[in-house]
């Protein structure tokens, strides 16, 4: 699906989707002829994940690192868990202030 269709499904703007990709918040989206983005089900899953994590207060920097690590496969599971556990700790600390 193209970016217009992804906008309708995700509720985000085209600019936000482009930002997510350019900053590494989601893995690179495949392109069709002419460079048109071709969003797949996995891409929409990543977008939903990022929306959820951002609404929970996770930092952009941590999410970028998480996405980079995820592309390394199962060998990065512990590092990814560590990121999420650290972010959880930060969230809990903010809640007790």
N, CA and C atoms as an extended XYZ file, in Angstrom:
291
Properties=species:S:1:pos:R:3:atomname:S:1:resname:S:1:resid:I:1 pbc="F F F"
N         0.841       -1.178        0.000 N   UNK     1
C         0.000        0.000        0.000 CA  UNK     1
C         0.882        1.235        0.000 C   UNK     1
N         0.377        2.291       -0.579 N   UNK     2
C         1.163        3.526       -0.648 CA  UNK     2
C         0.990        4.329        0.651 C   UNK     2
N         1.672        5.450        0.722 N   UNK     3
C         1.677        6.234        1.959 CA  UNK     3
C         0.286        6.795        2.283 C   UNK     3
N        -0.498        7.123        1.265 N   UNK     4
C        -1.853        7.637        1.518 CA  UNK     4
C        -2.713        6.595        2.212 C   UNK     4
N        -2.591        5.358        1.783 N   UNK     5
C        -3.348        4.276        2.414 CA  UNK     5
C        -2.845        4.025        3.834 C   UNK     5
N        -1.531        4.099        4.026 N   UNK     6
C        -0.955        3.917        5.358 CA  UNK     6
C        -1.411        5.021        6.305 C   UNK     6
N        -1.552        6.237        5.792 N   UNK     7
C        -2.052        7.364        6.590 CA  UNK     7
C        -3.450        7.061        7.107 C   UNK     7
N        -4.310        6.570        6.231 N   UNK     8
C        -5.686        6.257        6.621 CA  UNK     8
C        -5.733        5.165        7.691 C   UNK     8
N        -4.882        4.156        7.558 N   UNK     9
C        -4.888        3.035        8.498 CA  UNK     9
C        -4.286        3.420        9.847 C   UNK     9
N        -3.183        4.168        9.833 N   UNK    10
C        -2.462        4.470       11.070 CA  UNK    10
C        -2.975        5.702       11.802 C   UNK    10
N        -3.626        6.606       11.068 N   UNK    11
C        -4.071        7.848       11.676 CA  UNK    11
C        -2.965        8.874       11.826 C   UNK    11
N        -1.803        8.594       11.275 N   UNK    12
C        -0.682        9.531       11.319 CA  UNK    12
C        -0.620       10.290       10.003 C   UNK    12
N         0.112       11.379        9.995 N   UNK    13
C         0.292       12.123        8.761 CA  UNK    13
C         1.401       11.483        7.924 C   UNK    13
N         1.402       11.820        6.632 N   UNK    14
C         2.465       11.335        5.746 CA  UNK    14
C         3.825       11.841        6.236 C   UNK    14
N         3.858       13.074        6.707 N   UNK    15
C         5.120       13.637        7.216 CA  UNK    15
C         5.627       12.833        8.410 C   UNK    15
N         4.717       12.423        9.292 N   UNK    16
C         5.119       11.633       10.463 CA  UNK    16
C         5.654       10.276       10.033 C   UNK    16
N         4.990        9.643        9.076 N   UNK    17
C         5.469        8.344        8.596 CA  UNK    17
C         6.853        8.464        7.967 C   UNK    17
N         7.061        9.523        7.199 N   UNK    18
C         8.382        9.752        6.604 CA  UNK    18
C         9.426       10.002        7.688 C   UNK    18
N         9.048       10.773        8.706 N   UNK    19
C         9.948       11.055        9.837 CA  UNK    19
C        10.331        9.761       10.550 C   UNK    19
N         9.338        8.924       10.851 N   UNK    20
C         9.615        7.652       11.520 CA  UNK    20
C        10.663        6.856       10.749 C   UNK    20
N        10.504        6.817        9.445 N   UNK    21
C        11.450        6.053        8.634 CA  UNK    21
C        12.816        6.731        8.576 C   UNK    21
N        12.842        8.024        8.346 N   UNK    22
C        14.125        8.724        8.193 CA  UNK    22
C        14.956        8.711        9.471 C   UNK    22
N        14.291        8.723       10.621 N   UNK    23
C        15.008        8.726       11.899 CA  UNK    23
C        15.345        7.324       12.402 C   UNK    23
N        14.806        6.308       11.746 N   UNK    24
C        15.088        4.939       12.177 CA  UNK    24
C        14.124        4.417       13.222 C   UNK    24
N        12.991        5.088       13.393 N   UNK    25
C        11.986        4.599       14.341 CA  UNK    25
C        11.260        3.369       13.813 C   UNK    25
N        11.245        3.205       12.507 N   UNK    26
C        10.761        1.976       11.883 CA  UNK    26
C        11.827        1.540       10.883 C   UNK    26
N        11.903        0.248       10.598 N   UNK    27
C        12.852       -0.193        9.568 CA  UNK    27
C        12.512        0.431        8.217 C   UNK    27
N        13.488        0.491        7.314 N   UNK    28
C        13.224        1.068        5.997 CA  UNK    28
C        12.050        0.371        5.298 C   UNK    28
N        11.204        1.170        4.674 N   UNK    29
C        10.036        0.661        3.948 CA  UNK    29
C        10.472        0.353        2.517 C   UNK    29
N        10.026       -0.797        2.013 N   UNK    30
C        10.333       -1.149        0.619 CA  UNK    30
C         9.754       -0.096       -0.319 C   UNK    30
N        10.377        0.023       -1.472 N   UNK    31
C         9.944        1.005       -2.470 CA  UNK    31
C         9.559        0.298       -3.764 C   UNK    31
N         8.561        0.870       -4.426 N   UNK    32
C         8.169        0.416       -5.764 CA  UNK    32
C         8.975        1.197       -6.794 C   UNK    32
N         8.687        0.939       -8.057 N   UNK    33
C         9.314        1.726       -9.126 CA  UNK    33
C         9.033        3.197       -8.897 C   UNK    33
N        10.024        4.010       -9.101 N   UNK    34
C         9.867        5.438       -8.916 CA  UNK    34
C        10.048        5.882       -7.476 C   UNK    34
N        10.395        4.953       -6.587 N   UNK    35
C        10.664        5.304       -5.201 CA  UNK    35
C         9.444        5.449       -4.313 C   UNK    35
N         8.277        5.029       -4.795 N   UNK    36
C         7.055        5.132       -3.997 CA  UNK    36
C         7.094        4.089       -2.879 C   UNK    36
N         6.851        4.544       -1.653 N   UNK    37
C         6.851        3.624       -0.516 CA  UNK    37
C         5.752        2.577       -0.681 C   UNK    37
N         6.087        1.334       -0.321 N   UNK    38
C         5.152        0.218       -0.433 CA  UNK    38
C         5.033       -0.436        0.946 C   UNK    38
N         4.126        0.112        1.765 N   UNK    39
C         3.953       -0.364        3.135 CA  UNK    39
C         3.341       -1.760        3.144 C   UNK    39
N         3.894       -2.617        3.989 N   UNK    40
C         3.409       -3.985        4.160 CA  UNK    40
C         2.855       -4.141        5.580 C   UNK    40
N         2.293       -5.283        5.858 N   UNK    41
C         1.719       -5.567        7.171 CA  UNK    41
C         2.763       -5.395        8.283 C   UNK    41
N         3.985       -5.856        8.048 N   UNK    42
C         5.048       -5.710        9.057 CA  UNK    42
C         5.354       -4.243        9.345 C   UNK    42
N         5.340       -3.418        8.307 N   UNK    43
C         5.591       -1.985        8.495 CA  UNK    43
C         4.519       -1.370        9.393 C   UNK    43
N         3.264       -1.742        9.146 N   UNK    44
C         2.167       -1.224        9.972 CA  UNK    44
C         2.296       -1.706       11.414 C   UNK    44
N         2.798       -2.925       11.592 N   UNK    45
C         3.051       -3.437       12.945 CA  UNK    45
C         4.088       -2.603       13.676 C   UNK    45
N         5.162       -2.247       12.971 N   UNK    46
C         6.188       -1.392       13.572 CA  UNK    46
C         5.623       -0.023       13.915 C   UNK    46
N         4.802        0.520       13.033 N   UNK    47
C         4.209        1.837       13.289 CA  UNK    47
C         3.320        1.776       14.525 C   UNK    47
N         2.514        0.739       14.643 N   UNK    48
C         1.663        0.577       15.834 CA  UNK    48
C         2.511        0.446       17.096 C   UNK    48
N         3.598       -0.315       17.010 N   UNK    49
C         4.497       -0.486       18.150 CA  UNK    49
C         5.080        0.855       18.588 C   UNK    49
N         5.556        1.634       17.633 N   UNK    50
C         6.161        2.930       17.952 CA  UNK    50
C         5.115        3.877       18.538 C   UNK    50
N         3.921        3.896       17.964 N   UNK    51
C         2.848        4.740       18.511 CA  UNK    51
C         2.565        4.364       19.959 C   UNK    51
N         2.472        3.091       20.224 N   UNK    52
C         2.185        2.612       21.578 CA  UNK    52
C         3.305        2.984       22.548 C   UNK    52
N         4.530        2.741       22.146 N   UNK    53
C         5.673        3.022       23.025 CA  UNK    53
C         5.840        4.523       23.261 C   UNK    53
N         5.628        5.330       22.239 N   UNK    54
C         5.727        6.782       22.413 CA  UNK    54
C         4.622        7.289       23.332 C   UNK    54
N         3.405        6.743       23.180 N   UNK    55
C         2.310        7.199       24.045 CA  UNK    55
C         2.547        6.782       25.491 C   UNK    55
N         3.352        5.742       25.692 N   UNK    56
C         3.710        5.315       27.046 CA  UNK    56
C         4.867        6.140       27.610 C   UNK    56
N         5.482        6.963       26.762 N   UNK    57
C         6.532        7.848       27.237 CA  UNK    57
C         7.949        7.408       26.937 C   UNK    57
N         8.133        6.364       26.137 N   UNK    58
C         9.487        5.931       25.811 CA  UNK    58
C        10.171        6.967       24.934 C   UNK    58
N        11.459        7.104       25.117 N   UNK    59
C        12.217        8.110       24.379 CA  UNK    59
C        12.450        7.675       22.934 C   UNK    59
N        12.538        8.662       22.069 N   UNK    60
C        12.824        8.401       20.663 CA  UNK    60
C        14.170        7.699       20.534 C   UNK    60
N        15.148        8.134       21.296 N   UNK    61
C        16.486        7.562       21.211 CA  UNK    61
C        16.483        6.072       21.556 C   UNK    61
N        15.765        5.704       22.613 N   UNK    62
C        15.695        4.291       23.002 CA  UNK    62
C        14.994        3.461       21.936 C   UNK    62
N        13.961        4.026       21.347 N   UNK    63
C        13.229        3.291       20.320 CA  UNK    63
C        14.063        3.115       19.054 C   UNK    63
N        14.846        4.122       18.701 N   UNK    64
C        15.736        4.002       17.539 CA  UNK    64
C        16.739        2.881       17.783 C   UNK    64
N        17.313        2.850       18.976 N   UNK    65
C        18.267        1.788       19.316 CA  UNK    65
C        17.585        0.426       19.292 C   UNK    65
N        16.374        0.344       19.808 N   UNK    66
C        15.622       -0.906       19.818 CA  UNK    66
C        15.401       -1.414       18.388 C   UNK    66
N        15.006       -0.527       17.492 N   UNK    67
C        14.757       -0.918       16.097 CA  UNK    67
C        16.046       -1.391       15.444 C   UNK    67
N        17.145       -0.669       15.672 N   UNK    68
C        18.441       -1.093       15.121 CA  UNK    68
C        18.796       -2.486       15.604 C   UNK    68
N        18.639       -2.708       16.889 N   UNK    69
C        18.958       -4.009       17.454 CA  UNK    69
C        18.062       -5.103       16.892 C   UNK    69
N        16.791       -4.791       16.701 N   UNK    70
C        15.846       -5.803       16.212 CA  UNK    70
C        16.252       -6.335       14.847 C   UNK    70
N        16.917       -5.516       14.084 N   UNK    71
C        17.356       -5.949       12.760 CA  UNK    71
C        18.509       -6.936       12.842 C   UNK    71
N        19.073       -7.095       14.048 N   UNK    72
C        20.141       -8.064       14.265 CA  UNK    72
C        19.633       -9.449       14.620 C   UNK    72
N        18.322       -9.581       14.720 N   UNK    73
C        17.752      -10.900       14.990 CA  UNK    73
C        17.787      -11.291       16.456 C   UNK    73
N        17.672      -12.587       16.691 N   UNK    74
C        17.518      -13.102       18.049 CA  UNK    74
C        18.762      -12.923       18.913 C   UNK    74
N        19.890      -12.646       18.310 N   UNK    75
C        21.102      -12.446       19.105 CA  UNK    75
C        21.045      -11.150       19.914 C   UNK    75
N        20.070      -10.295       19.609 N   UNK    76
C        19.961       -9.014       20.311 CA  UNK    76
C        18.797       -8.977       21.311 C   UNK    76
N        18.190      -10.120       21.573 N   UNK    77
C        17.024      -10.150       22.459 CA  UNK    77
C        17.324       -9.585       23.845 C   UNK    77
N        18.448       -9.945       24.421 N   UNK    78
C        18.784       -9.469       25.770 CA  UNK    78
C        18.979       -7.957       25.772 C   UNK    78
N        19.671       -7.438       24.769 N   UNK    79
C        19.895       -5.988       24.688 CA  UNK    79
C        18.574       -5.251       24.514 C   UNK    79
N        17.667       -5.806       23.710 N   UNK    80
C        16.365       -5.172       23.527 CA  UNK    80
C        15.554       -5.215       24.817 C   UNK    80
N        15.612       -6.325       25.509 N   UNK    81
C        14.902       -6.427       26.788 CA  UNK    81
C        15.466       -5.409       27.769 C   UNK    81
N        16.783       -5.247       27.783 N   UNK    82
C        17.414       -4.275       28.680 CA  UNK    82
C        16.921       -2.858       28.406 C   UNK    82
N        16.765       -2.508       27.126 N   UNK    83
C        16.253       -1.185       26.774 CA  UNK    83
C        14.855       -1.009       27.346 C   UNK    83
N        14.000       -1.991       27.137 N   UNK    84
C        12.617       -1.890       27.611 CA  UNK    84
C        12.555       -1.855       29.137 C   UNK    84
N        13.400       -2.631       29.800 N   UNK    85
C        13.413       -2.631       31.268 CA  UNK    85
C        13.893       -1.281       31.815 C   UNK    85
N        14.894       -0.700       31.181 N   UNK    86
C        15.393        0.614       31.605 CA  UNK    86
C        14.324        1.686       31.403 C   UNK    86
N        13.648        1.640       30.262 N   UNK    87
C        12.578        2.605       30.005 CA  UNK    87
C        11.430        2.413       30.995 C   UNK    87
N        11.133        1.178       31.341 N   UNK    88
C        10.087        0.900       32.346 CA  UNK    88
C        10.463        1.524       33.676 C   UNK    88
N        11.719        1.364       34.053 N   UNK    89
C        12.199        1.944       35.313 CA  UNK    89
C        12.046        3.467       35.298 C   UNK    89
N        12.401        4.103       34.185 N   UNK    90
C        12.257        5.554       34.067 CA  UNK    90
C        10.799        5.974       34.195 C   UNK    90
N         9.919        5.216       33.558 N   UNK    91
C         8.475        5.530       33.635 CA  UNK    91
C         7.970        5.409       35.056 C   UNK    91
N         8.368        4.349       35.754 N   UNK    92
C         7.931        4.153       37.133 CA  UNK    92
C         8.486        5.248       38.034 C   UNK    92
N         9.727        5.638       37.801 N   UNK    93
C        10.310        6.732       38.588 CA  UNK    93
C         9.540        8.037       38.382 C   UNK    93
N         9.139        8.305       37.151 N   UNK    94
C         8.365        9.525       36.875 CA  UNK    94
C         6.993        9.470       37.544 C   UNK    94
N         6.425        8.294       37.645 N   UNK    95
C         5.094        8.156       38.252 CA  UNK    95
C         5.118        8.392       39.758 C   UNK    95
N         6.266        8.148       40.386 N   UNK    96
C         6.358        8.292       41.848 CA  UNK    96
C         6.774        9.699       42.257 C   UNK    96
N         7.092       10.531       41.316 N   UNK    97
C         7.516       11.912       41.647 CA  UNK    97
C         6.310       12.770       41.942 C   UNK    97
